[in-house]
Amino acid sequence: MAYPRWRHMLIESQRHALKAMDEWNCSGGNFSDFLTHMHKAWLYLLHAEFHMAGTDYHYETETGESRMIDGESKAWELRQCLKERFDESDNPVRLNVELFVALRNKVEHRYEHSLKVVTGGKCQALVINYEQELVAHFGMSHSLADQLRFPITLQSLTAEGQAQQQAAAAKLPKSTRDLVAKFEADIDPAVLDHPKYDYRVRLMPIVGKKTDADLAINFVNLDELTEDERTVMTEARRTGAVISKFKYRDVVDKGKMLPKQVACEVEAQVPFEFHVQPEHTEMWRRLGVRPATKAANPYDTVDKYCVYSEVFSTYVYTDAWVAKIIREIGTVEKYRAFFGKEPRRKKLSALKQQVVAPEPMPQDQDVMGKIA
C-alpha cells in the first residue's frame, strides 16, 4: 500500500530524530550533528502536520503564485513553521526550538562539548517536546519511546564528573554565551523555568529492597507529592541534568469542556446570546477545528482547540477555543460579519446577573463553609 505524502515526511522526521539522539548518546557523538538532525526532525514533523491538515506551507509571490526555487515551490523554513503552529510568541515549546535554530549556525566545533553541557536541559526538552508533538498529532503508534533506552553514563553521576562539566561550561566563548543571554533576556522567568523550555532532572540512587516491578529509572510526579516533599524537591539546588524518558499520563478530559459549557463561557463574555445550535456548531465547522460527526478519522482535530474523547465518543474543547470564539465574533459587528445576521441581545435579567452579582455576607460564608 502506498503511503500518503505526509507519512513519508513523518518517516523522514523520525529518522532524523533517532539520528540526533544517537549523536547525543554516543561517546563520540557530534553536537552540531545533533542540532542539525533535530532541526530537520522538527521541520519535517510540522510539514507533515500541515500537509495532512491541508494547510499550504509554501511561500507565495505578491501575485499569489508559488515562490519557486530550482523549479520547486519554496516551503516554510522551521522558524516560520513554528510561528504558524504556535500562535503565542511566549509558548515554551516554540521558544525552545527557536533557541536551537539560533544556536545551530553558532556552533564552533572546538566548543561543542561546552555548549552541550550548558544546554543539556534545553536539549532534553527539545526531544521530549518533539515526542509529545509527534504522539499528539499522529498517535502512540508513531512514538519513538520503544526504540530508545536510558543511556549509561559516568561523568554526570559523580562529584568529579560534575566539576569537569562546570569547567567545560566555563570555556564557552563569550559570543555564544551572549547569544543565549540575549535570547532569554525578555522571556518571562516562569517560561524559562518551564520543563518544556528547559527540562532538568535530579538523579538520586535508590537503596532498599528491589521488587520485580522496579525499573532502573523511576519517575516522580510533583503533583502527587505532599507539600513537604514538593518543597524539598523544588528548593533543592538547581544543578545537574540527566537524560531520561518522559512518562505519559493520558488525561483526555482534564481542563476540557463540552459544547454546552463552551456556549455558557462565551455567552458570559459577549453582549448577546450564544448557543450550541446554531452558533457553536457553525463555528467549528467553518473554522475546521474538528471533523464532522461520524467522520472516518475522528481524531483529525486542531488539538489546541478540540480533542476527541475516545472513552465517551465525543469532542471536548479547550479554553483556547473559547478565547478564539470571542476573538472571532465577540462584538456585534464581528458576529454580523461572521454569521450574516443580527445577534439576539441578552435578556435584561441575564445582564443584571452578570454585572450585579451580590457578594456573600460574612455569615453566608460561614454557612457555606459548614455545608462544604
CSV table of C-alpha atoms in Angstrom, one decimal:
chain,number,residue,atom,x,y,z
A,1,MET,CA,0.0,0.0,0.0
A,2,ALA,CA,1.4,3.4,-1.0
A,3,TYR,CA,1.8,5.9,1.8
A,4,PRO,CA,0.3,9.4,1.6
A,5,ARG,CA,2.9,12.2,1.2
A,6,TRP,CA,2.6,13.3,4.9
A,7,ARG,CA,3.5,9.8,6.0
A,8,HIS,CA,6.8,9.9,4.0
A,9,MET,CA,7.6,13.3,5.6
A,10,LEU,CA,6.8,11.8,9.1
A,11,ILE,CA,9.1,8.8,8.5
A,12,GLU,CA,11.9,11.1,7.4
A,13,SER,CA,11.3,13.2,10.5
A,14,GLN,CA,11.5,10.2,12.8
A,15,ARG,CA,14.7,9.1,11.1
A,16,HIS,CA,16.4,12.4,11.8
A,17,ALA,CA,15.2,12.4,15.4
A,18,LEU,CA,16.7,9.0,16.1
A,19,LYS,CA,19.9,10.0,14.4
A,20,ALA,CA,20.0,13.1,16.6
A,21,MET,CA,19.6,11.0,19.8
A,22,ASP,CA,22.3,8.6,18.6
A,23,GLU,CA,24.7,11.6,18.2
A,24,TRP,CA,23.8,12.8,21.7
A,25,ASN,CA,24.2,9.4,23.4
A,26,CYS,CA,27.3,8.2,21.6
A,27,SER,CA,30.5,9.0,23.4
A,28,GLY,CA,32.0,10.2,20.1
A,29,GLY,CA,28.8,12.0,19.0
A,30,ASN,CA,28.9,15.4,17.3
A,31,PHE,CA,26.7,18.1,19.0
A,32,SER,CA,26.4,20.1,15.8
A,33,ASP,CA,25.0,17.0,14.1
A,34,PHE,CA,22.5,16.6,16.9
A,35,LEU,CA,21.3,20.1,16.3
A,36,THR,CA,21.1,19.6,12.5
A,37,HIS,CA,19.2,16.4,12.8
A,38,MET,CA,16.7,17.7,15.4
A,39,HIS,CA,16.2,20.8,13.2
A,40,LYS,CA,15.3,18.6,10.3
A,41,ALA,CA,13.2,16.3,12.6
A,42,TRP,CA,11.1,19.3,13.7
A,43,LEU,CA,10.9,20.8,10.2
A,44,TYR,CA,9.6,17.6,8.6
A,45,LEU,CA,7.2,16.9,11.5
A,46,LEU,CA,5.5,20.2,11.2
A,47,HIS,CA,5.4,19.9,7.4
A,48,ALA,CA,3.7,16.5,7.8
A,49,GLU,CA,1.2,18.1,10.2
A,50,PHE,CA,0.4,20.9,7.7
A,51,HIS,CA,0.2,18.6,4.7
A,52,MET,CA,-2.2,16.2,6.5
A,53,ALA,CA,-4.4,19.1,7.6
A,54,GLY,CA,-4.4,20.5,4.1
A,55,THR,CA,-2.6,23.7,5.1
A,56,ASP,CA,-0.4,25.3,2.4
A,57,TYR,CA,3.1,25.7,3.9
A,58,HIS,CA,4.7,27.3,0.8
A,59,TYR,CA,5.6,30.9,0.2
A,60,GLU,CA,3.8,33.0,-2.3
A,61,THR,CA,4.8,35.9,-4.5
A,62,GLU,CA,2.9,39.2,-4.4
A,63,THR,CA,0.7,38.0,-7.2
A,64,GLY,CA,-0.4,34.9,-5.2
A,65,GLU,CA,1.7,32.4,-7.2
A,66,SER,CA,4.1,29.9,-5.5
A,67,ARG,CA,7.6,31.2,-5.0
A,68,MET,CA,9.9,28.9,-6.9
A,69,ILE,CA,13.5,27.8,-6.2
A,70,ASP,CA,15.2,25.4,-8.7
A,71,GLY,CA,11.8,24.5,-10.1
A,72,GLU,CA,10.1,23.7,-6.8
A,73,SER,CA,7.8,25.7,-4.5
A,74,LYS,CA,9.7,27.2,-1.6
A,75,ALA,CA,8.4,25.6,1.7
A,76,TRP,CA,8.3,27.5,5.0
A,77,GLU,CA,11.6,27.2,7.0
A,78,LEU,CA,11.4,26.0,10.6
A,79,ARG,CA,11.1,29.4,12.2
A,80,GLN,CA,8.0,30.2,10.0
A,81,CYS,CA,6.5,26.8,10.8
A,82,LEU,CA,6.8,27.5,14.5
A,83,LYS,CA,5.0,30.8,14.1
A,84,GLU,CA,2.2,29.1,12.3
A,85,ARG,CA,2.0,26.1,14.7
A,86,PHE,CA,2.3,28.1,18.0
A,87,ASP,CA,0.4,31.4,17.9
A,88,GLU,CA,1.7,32.7,21.2
A,89,SER,CA,5.3,34.1,21.0
A,90,ASP,CA,5.9,33.1,24.6
A,91,ASN,CA,5.0,29.4,24.1
A,92,PRO,CA,7.8,27.5,25.8
A,93,VAL,CA,7.9,24.8,23.1
A,94,ARG,CA,8.2,27.4,20.4
A,95,LEU,CA,10.9,29.3,22.3
A,96,ASN,CA,12.9,26.1,23.0
A,97,VAL,CA,13.1,25.2,19.3
A,98,GLU,CA,13.8,28.8,18.3
A,99,LEU,CA,16.8,28.9,20.6
A,100,PHE,CA,18.3,25.9,18.8
A,101,VAL,CA,17.5,27.5,15.4
A,102,ALA,CA,19.6,30.4,16.6
A,103,LEU,CA,22.4,28.2,18.0
A,104,ARG,CA,22.6,25.9,15.0
A,105,ASN,CA,24.7,28.4,13.0
A,106,LYS,CA,26.7,29.5,16.0
A,107,VAL,CA,28.3,26.2,17.0
A,108,GLU,CA,32.1,26.2,16.8
A,109,HIS,CA,33.4,22.7,16.7
A,110,ARG,CA,36.1,23.2,19.4
A,111,TYR,CA,33.4,24.4,21.8
A,112,GLU,CA,30.8,21.7,21.0
A,113,HIS,CA,31.2,19.9,24.3
A,114,SER,CA,30.9,23.1,26.4
A,115,LEU,CA,27.7,24.1,24.6
A,116,LYS,CA,26.3,20.6,25.0
A,117,VAL,CA,26.9,20.8,28.8
A,118,VAL,CA,25.3,24.2,29.3
A,119,THR,CA,22.2,23.4,27.1
A,120,GLY,CA,21.7,19.8,28.3
A,121,GLY,CA,18.3,20.5,29.9
A,122,LYS,CA,17.1,22.5,26.9
A,123,CYS,CA,18.2,19.7,24.6
A,124,GLN,CA,16.2,17.2,26.6
A,125,ALA,CA,13.2,19.5,26.4
A,126,LEU,CA,13.7,19.7,22.6
A,127,VAL,CA,13.5,16.0,22.3
A,128,ILE,CA,10.6,15.5,24.7
A,129,ASN,CA,8.6,18.2,23.1
A,130,TYR,CA,9.2,16.6,19.7
A,131,GLU,CA,7.9,13.2,21.0
A,132,GLN,CA,4.8,14.8,22.5
A,133,GLU,CA,4.1,16.7,19.3
A,134,LEU,CA,4.5,13.5,17.3
A,135,VAL,CA,2.2,11.5,19.5
A,136,ALA,CA,-0.4,14.3,19.9
A,137,HIS,CA,-0.9,14.6,16.1
A,138,PHE,CA,-0.2,11.1,14.8
A,139,GLY,CA,-0.9,8.7,17.7
A,140,MET,CA,1.0,6.4,20.0
A,141,SER,CA,1.7,4.0,17.2
A,142,HIS,CA,4.3,6.5,15.9
A,143,SER,CA,6.0,7.1,19.2
A,144,LEU,CA,9.8,6.6,19.4
A,145,ALA,CA,9.8,5.7,23.0
A,146,ASP,CA,10.1,1.9,22.4
A,147,GLN,CA,13.3,2.5,20.3
A,148,LEU,CA,15.2,4.4,23.0
A,149,ARG,CA,17.0,3.3,26.2
A,150,PHE,CA,18.3,5.2,29.2
A,151,PRO,CA,21.9,5.9,28.4
A,152,ILE,CA,24.6,4.5,30.7
A,153,THR,CA,26.8,7.4,31.8
A,154,LEU,CA,29.7,8.2,34.2
A,155,GLN,CA,30.6,11.8,34.1
A,156,SER,CA,27.4,13.4,35.3
A,157,LEU,CA,26.8,10.9,38.1
A,158,THR,CA,29.9,11.7,40.2
A,159,ALA,CA,31.1,14.9,42.0
A,160,GLU,CA,34.3,14.8,40.0
A,161,GLY,CA,32.4,14.5,36.8
A,162,GLN,CA,30.2,17.4,37.7
A,163,ALA,CA,33.3,19.5,38.4
A,164,GLN,CA,34.6,18.6,34.9
A,165,GLN,CA,31.3,19.7,33.4
A,166,GLN,CA,31.4,23.0,35.1
A,167,ALA,CA,34.9,23.6,33.9
A,168,ALA,CA,33.9,22.8,30.4
A,169,ALA,CA,30.9,25.2,30.6
A,170,ALA,CA,33.3,28.0,31.7
A,171,LYS,CA,35.2,27.6,28.4
A,172,LEU,CA,32.2,28.6,26.3
A,173,PRO,CA,33.1,31.7,24.2
A,174,LYS,CA,31.5,35.0,25.2
A,175,SER,CA,29.8,35.4,21.9
A,176,THR,CA,27.8,32.2,22.3
A,177,ARG,CA,27.0,32.9,26.0
A,178,ASP,CA,25.8,36.4,24.9
A,179,LEU,CA,23.6,34.8,22.2
A,180,VAL,CA,21.8,32.7,24.8
A,181,ALA,CA,21.6,35.6,27.3
A,182,LYS,CA,20.1,38.0,24.8
A,183,PHE,CA,17.6,35.3,23.6
A,184,GLU,CA,16.4,34.8,27.2
A,185,ALA,CA,16.6,38.4,28.4
A,186,ASP,CA,12.9,39.3,27.6
A,187,ILE,CA,11.4,35.9,28.3
A,188,ASP,CA,9.2,35.6,31.4
A,189,PRO,CA,11.0,33.7,34.3
A,190,ALA,CA,8.1,31.3,34.5
A,191,VAL,CA,8.7,30.3,30.9
A,192,LEU,CA,12.4,29.9,31.4
A,193,ASP,CA,11.7,27.5,34.3
A,194,HIS,CA,9.0,25.6,32.3
A,195,PRO,CA,10.1,22.0,31.6
A,196,LYS,CA,9.0,22.4,28.0
A,197,TYR,CA,11.7,25.0,27.7
A,198,ASP,CA,14.4,23.6,30.0
A,199,TYR,CA,13.9,20.0,31.2
A,200,ARG,CA,16.0,19.4,34.3
A,201,VAL,CA,16.2,16.2,36.3
A,202,ARG,CA,17.7,15.4,39.7
A,203,LEU,CA,19.1,11.9,39.9
A,204,MET,CA,19.2,10.1,43.3
A,205,PRO,CA,20.3,6.5,43.8
A,206,ILE,CA,17.6,4.1,45.2
A,207,VAL,CA,18.5,2.0,48.1
A,208,GLY,CA,16.5,-0.8,49.7
A,209,LYS,CA,14.8,-4.0,48.6
A,210,LYS,CA,14.1,-4.2,44.9
A,211,THR,CA,10.8,-5.7,43.6
A,212,ASP,CA,10.1,-7.3,40.2
A,213,ALA,CA,8.1,-4.3,39.2
A,214,ASP,CA,11.1,-1.9,39.8
A,215,LEU,CA,12.9,-0.4,36.8
A,216,ALA,CA,16.3,1.2,36.8
A,217,ILE,CA,14.6,4.6,36.5
A,218,ASN,CA,11.6,5.6,38.5
A,219,PHE,CA,9.5,8.7,37.8
A,220,VAL,CA,8.1,11.1,40.4
A,221,ASN,CA,5.1,13.3,39.6
A,222,LEU,CA,5.4,16.6,41.6
A,223,ASP,CA,1.6,16.8,41.7
A,224,GLU,CA,1.4,13.6,43.7
A,225,LEU,CA,3.9,14.7,46.4
A,226,THR,CA,3.0,16.1,49.8
A,227,GLU,CA,3.7,19.8,50.4
A,228,ASP,CA,6.8,19.0,52.4
A,229,GLU,CA,8.1,16.6,49.8
A,230,ARG,CA,7.4,19.1,47.0
A,231,THR,CA,9.2,21.8,48.9
A,232,VAL,CA,12.3,19.6,49.3
A,233,MET,CA,12.3,18.8,45.6
A,234,THR,CA,11.7,22.3,44.3
A,235,GLU,CA,14.1,24.0,46.7
A,236,ALA,CA,17.0,21.6,46.0
A,237,ARG,CA,19.9,23.3,44.3
A,238,ARG,CA,19.4,23.6,40.6
A,239,THR,CA,22.4,21.6,39.5
A,240,GLY,CA,22.8,18.5,37.3
A,241,ALA,CA,20.8,17.3,34.3
A,242,VAL,CA,20.2,13.7,33.4
A,243,ILE,CA,18.8,12.4,30.1
A,244,SER,CA,15.6,10.4,30.9
A,245,LYS,CA,12.5,9.2,29.1
A,246,PHE,CA,9.2,11.0,29.7
A,247,LYS,CA,6.3,9.1,31.2
A,248,TYR,CA,2.9,9.9,29.6
A,249,ARG,CA,-0.3,10.2,31.6
A,250,ASP,CA,-3.3,10.3,29.3
A,251,VAL,CA,-6.0,12.6,30.8
A,252,VAL,CA,-8.2,13.3,27.9
A,253,ASP,CA,-10.8,15.5,29.6
A,254,LYS,CA,-8.8,17.4,32.1
A,255,GLY,CA,-9.5,21.1,31.7
A,256,LYS,CA,-11.8,20.4,28.7
A,257,MET,CA,-15.4,21.5,28.1
A,258,LEU,CA,-18.4,20.0,26.4
A,259,PRO,CA,-20.2,22.2,23.8
A,260,LYS,CA,-22.9,23.5,26.3
A,261,GLN,CA,-20.1,24.6,28.7
A,262,VAL,CA,-18.4,26.4,25.8
A,263,ALA,CA,-21.6,28.2,24.9
A,264,CYS,CA,-22.1,29.3,28.5
A,265,GLU,CA,-18.5,30.5,28.8
A,266,VAL,CA,-18.8,32.5,25.6
A,267,GLU,CA,-22.2,34.0,26.4
A,268,ALA,CA,-20.9,35.2,29.7
A,269,GLN,CA,-18.3,37.3,27.9
A,270,VAL,CA,-20.3,38.8,25.0
A,271,PRO,CA,-23.3,41.2,24.9
A,272,PHE,CA,-25.6,38.8,23.1
A,273,GLU,CA,-26.9,35.2,23.3
A,274,PHE,CA,-24.6,32.3,22.1
A,275,HIS,CA,-25.9,28.8,21.8
A,276,VAL,CA,-24.6,25.4,20.8
A,277,GLN,CA,-27.1,25.4,17.9
A,278,PRO,CA,-26.5,27.0,15.6
A,279,GLU,CA,-23.6,29.3,16.5
A,280,HIS,CA,-21.1,26.9,18.1
A,281,THR,CA,-21.7,24.1,15.6
A,282,GLU,CA,-21.3,26.5,12.7
A,283,MET,CA,-18.1,27.9,14.1
A,284,TRP,CA,-16.3,24.6,14.5
A,285,ARG,CA,-17.4,23.6,11.0
A,286,ARG,CA,-16.3,26.8,9.3
A,287,LEU,CA,-13.1,27.1,11.2
A,288,GLY,CA,-12.2,23.5,10.7
A,289,VAL,CA,-11.3,22.6,14.3
A,290,ARG,CA,-12.8,19.1,14.2
A,291,PRO,CA,-14.3,16.7,11.6
A,292,ALA,CA,-17.9,16.1,11.1
A,293,THR,CA,-19.8,13.7,13.3
A,294,LYS,CA,-19.1,10.1,12.4
A,295,ALA,CA,-16.2,11.1,10.2
A,296,ALA,CA,-13.8,8.3,9.2
A,297,ASN,CA,-11.0,9.8,11.3
A,298,PRO,CA,-12.5,11.5,14.4
A,299,TYR,CA,-9.0,12.3,15.7
A,300,ASP,CA,-8.4,14.8,12.9
A,301,THR,CA,-8.8,17.9,15.2
A,302,VAL,CA,-6.9,21.1,15.9
A,303,ASP,CA,-5.7,19.9,19.3
A,304,LYS,CA,-5.1,23.4,20.5
A,305,TYR,CA,-8.9,23.9,20.4
A,306,CYS,CA,-10.5,20.5,20.4
A,307,VAL,CA,-9.7,16.8,21.1
A,308,TYR,CA,-11.7,13.6,20.6
A,309,SER,CA,-12.6,11.7,23.7
A,310,GLU,CA,-12.4,8.0,22.8
A,311,VAL,CA,-13.9,6.9,26.1
A,312,PHE,CA,-17.1,9.0,25.6
A,313,SER,CA,-17.1,9.1,21.8
A,314,THR,CA,-17.5,12.9,21.8
A,315,TYR,CA,-15.5,16.0,21.2
A,316,VAL,CA,-14.3,18.2,24.1
A,317,TYR,CA,-13.0,21.8,23.8
A,318,THR,CA,-10.3,24.0,25.4
A,319,ASP,CA,-10.1,27.4,27.0
A,320,ALA,CA,-8.2,28.5,23.9
A,321,TRP,CA,-11.3,27.6,21.8
A,322,VAL,CA,-13.4,29.9,24.0
A,323,ALA,CA,-10.9,32.7,23.5
A,324,LYS,CA,-10.8,32.2,19.8
A,325,ILE,CA,-14.6,32.3,19.5
A,326,ILE,CA,-14.6,35.6,21.4
A,327,ARG,CA,-11.9,37.0,19.1
A,328,GLU,CA,-13.9,35.9,16.0
A,329,ILE,CA,-17.4,37.0,17.0
A,330,GLY,CA,-17.1,38.9,20.3
A,331,THR,CA,-18.7,42.1,19.1
A,332,VAL,CA,-22.0,42.8,17.3
A,333,GLU,CA,-20.1,43.8,14.2
A,334,LYS,CA,-17.9,40.7,14.2
A,335,TYR,CA,-21.0,38.5,14.9
A,336,ARG,CA,-22.8,40.1,12.0
A,337,ALA,CA,-19.8,39.7,9.6
A,338,PHE,CA,-19.3,36.0,10.6
A,339,PHE,CA,-22.9,34.7,10.6
A,340,GLY,CA,-24.5,37.2,8.2
A,341,LYS,CA,-27.3,38.0,10.7
A,342,GLU,CA,-28.1,40.1,13.7
A,343,PRO,CA,-27.3,38.6,17.1
A,344,ARG,CA,-30.0,38.1,19.7
A,345,ARG,CA,-29.5,40.5,22.6
A,346,LYS,CA,-29.4,39.1,26.1
A,347,LYS,CA,-32.4,39.5,28.3
A,348,LEU,CA,-32.1,42.3,30.8
A,349,SER,CA,-32.3,39.9,33.7
A,350,ALA,CA,-29.3,37.9,32.4
A,351,LEU,CA,-27.2,41.1,32.1
A,352,LYS,CA,-28.1,42.1,35.6
A,353,GLN,CA,-27.0,38.8,37.0
A,354,GLN,CA,-23.6,39.2,35.3
A,355,VAL,CA,-23.0,42.8,36.3
A,356,VAL,CA,-24.6,43.0,39.7
A,357,ALA,CA,-23.8,39.6,41.2
A,358,PRO,CA,-24.2,40.2,45.0
A,359,GLU,CA,-21.2,39.3,47.2
A,360,PRO,CA,-22.0,36.9,50.1
A,361,MET,CA,-22.3,38.4,53.5
A,362,PRO,CA,-19.8,37.2,56.2
A,363,GLN,CA,-22.5,35.0,57.8
A,364,ASP,CA,-23.2,33.4,54.4
A,365,GLN,CA,-19.6,32.5,54.1
A,366,ASP,CA,-19.7,30.7,57.4
A,367,VAL,CA,-22.8,28.8,56.4
A,368,MET,CA,-21.2,27.8,53.1
A,369,GLY,CA,-18.1,26.7,54.8
A,370,LYS,CA,-20.1,24.4,57.2
A,371,ILE,CA,-22.1,23.0,54.3
A,372,ALA,CA,-18.9,22.3,52.3
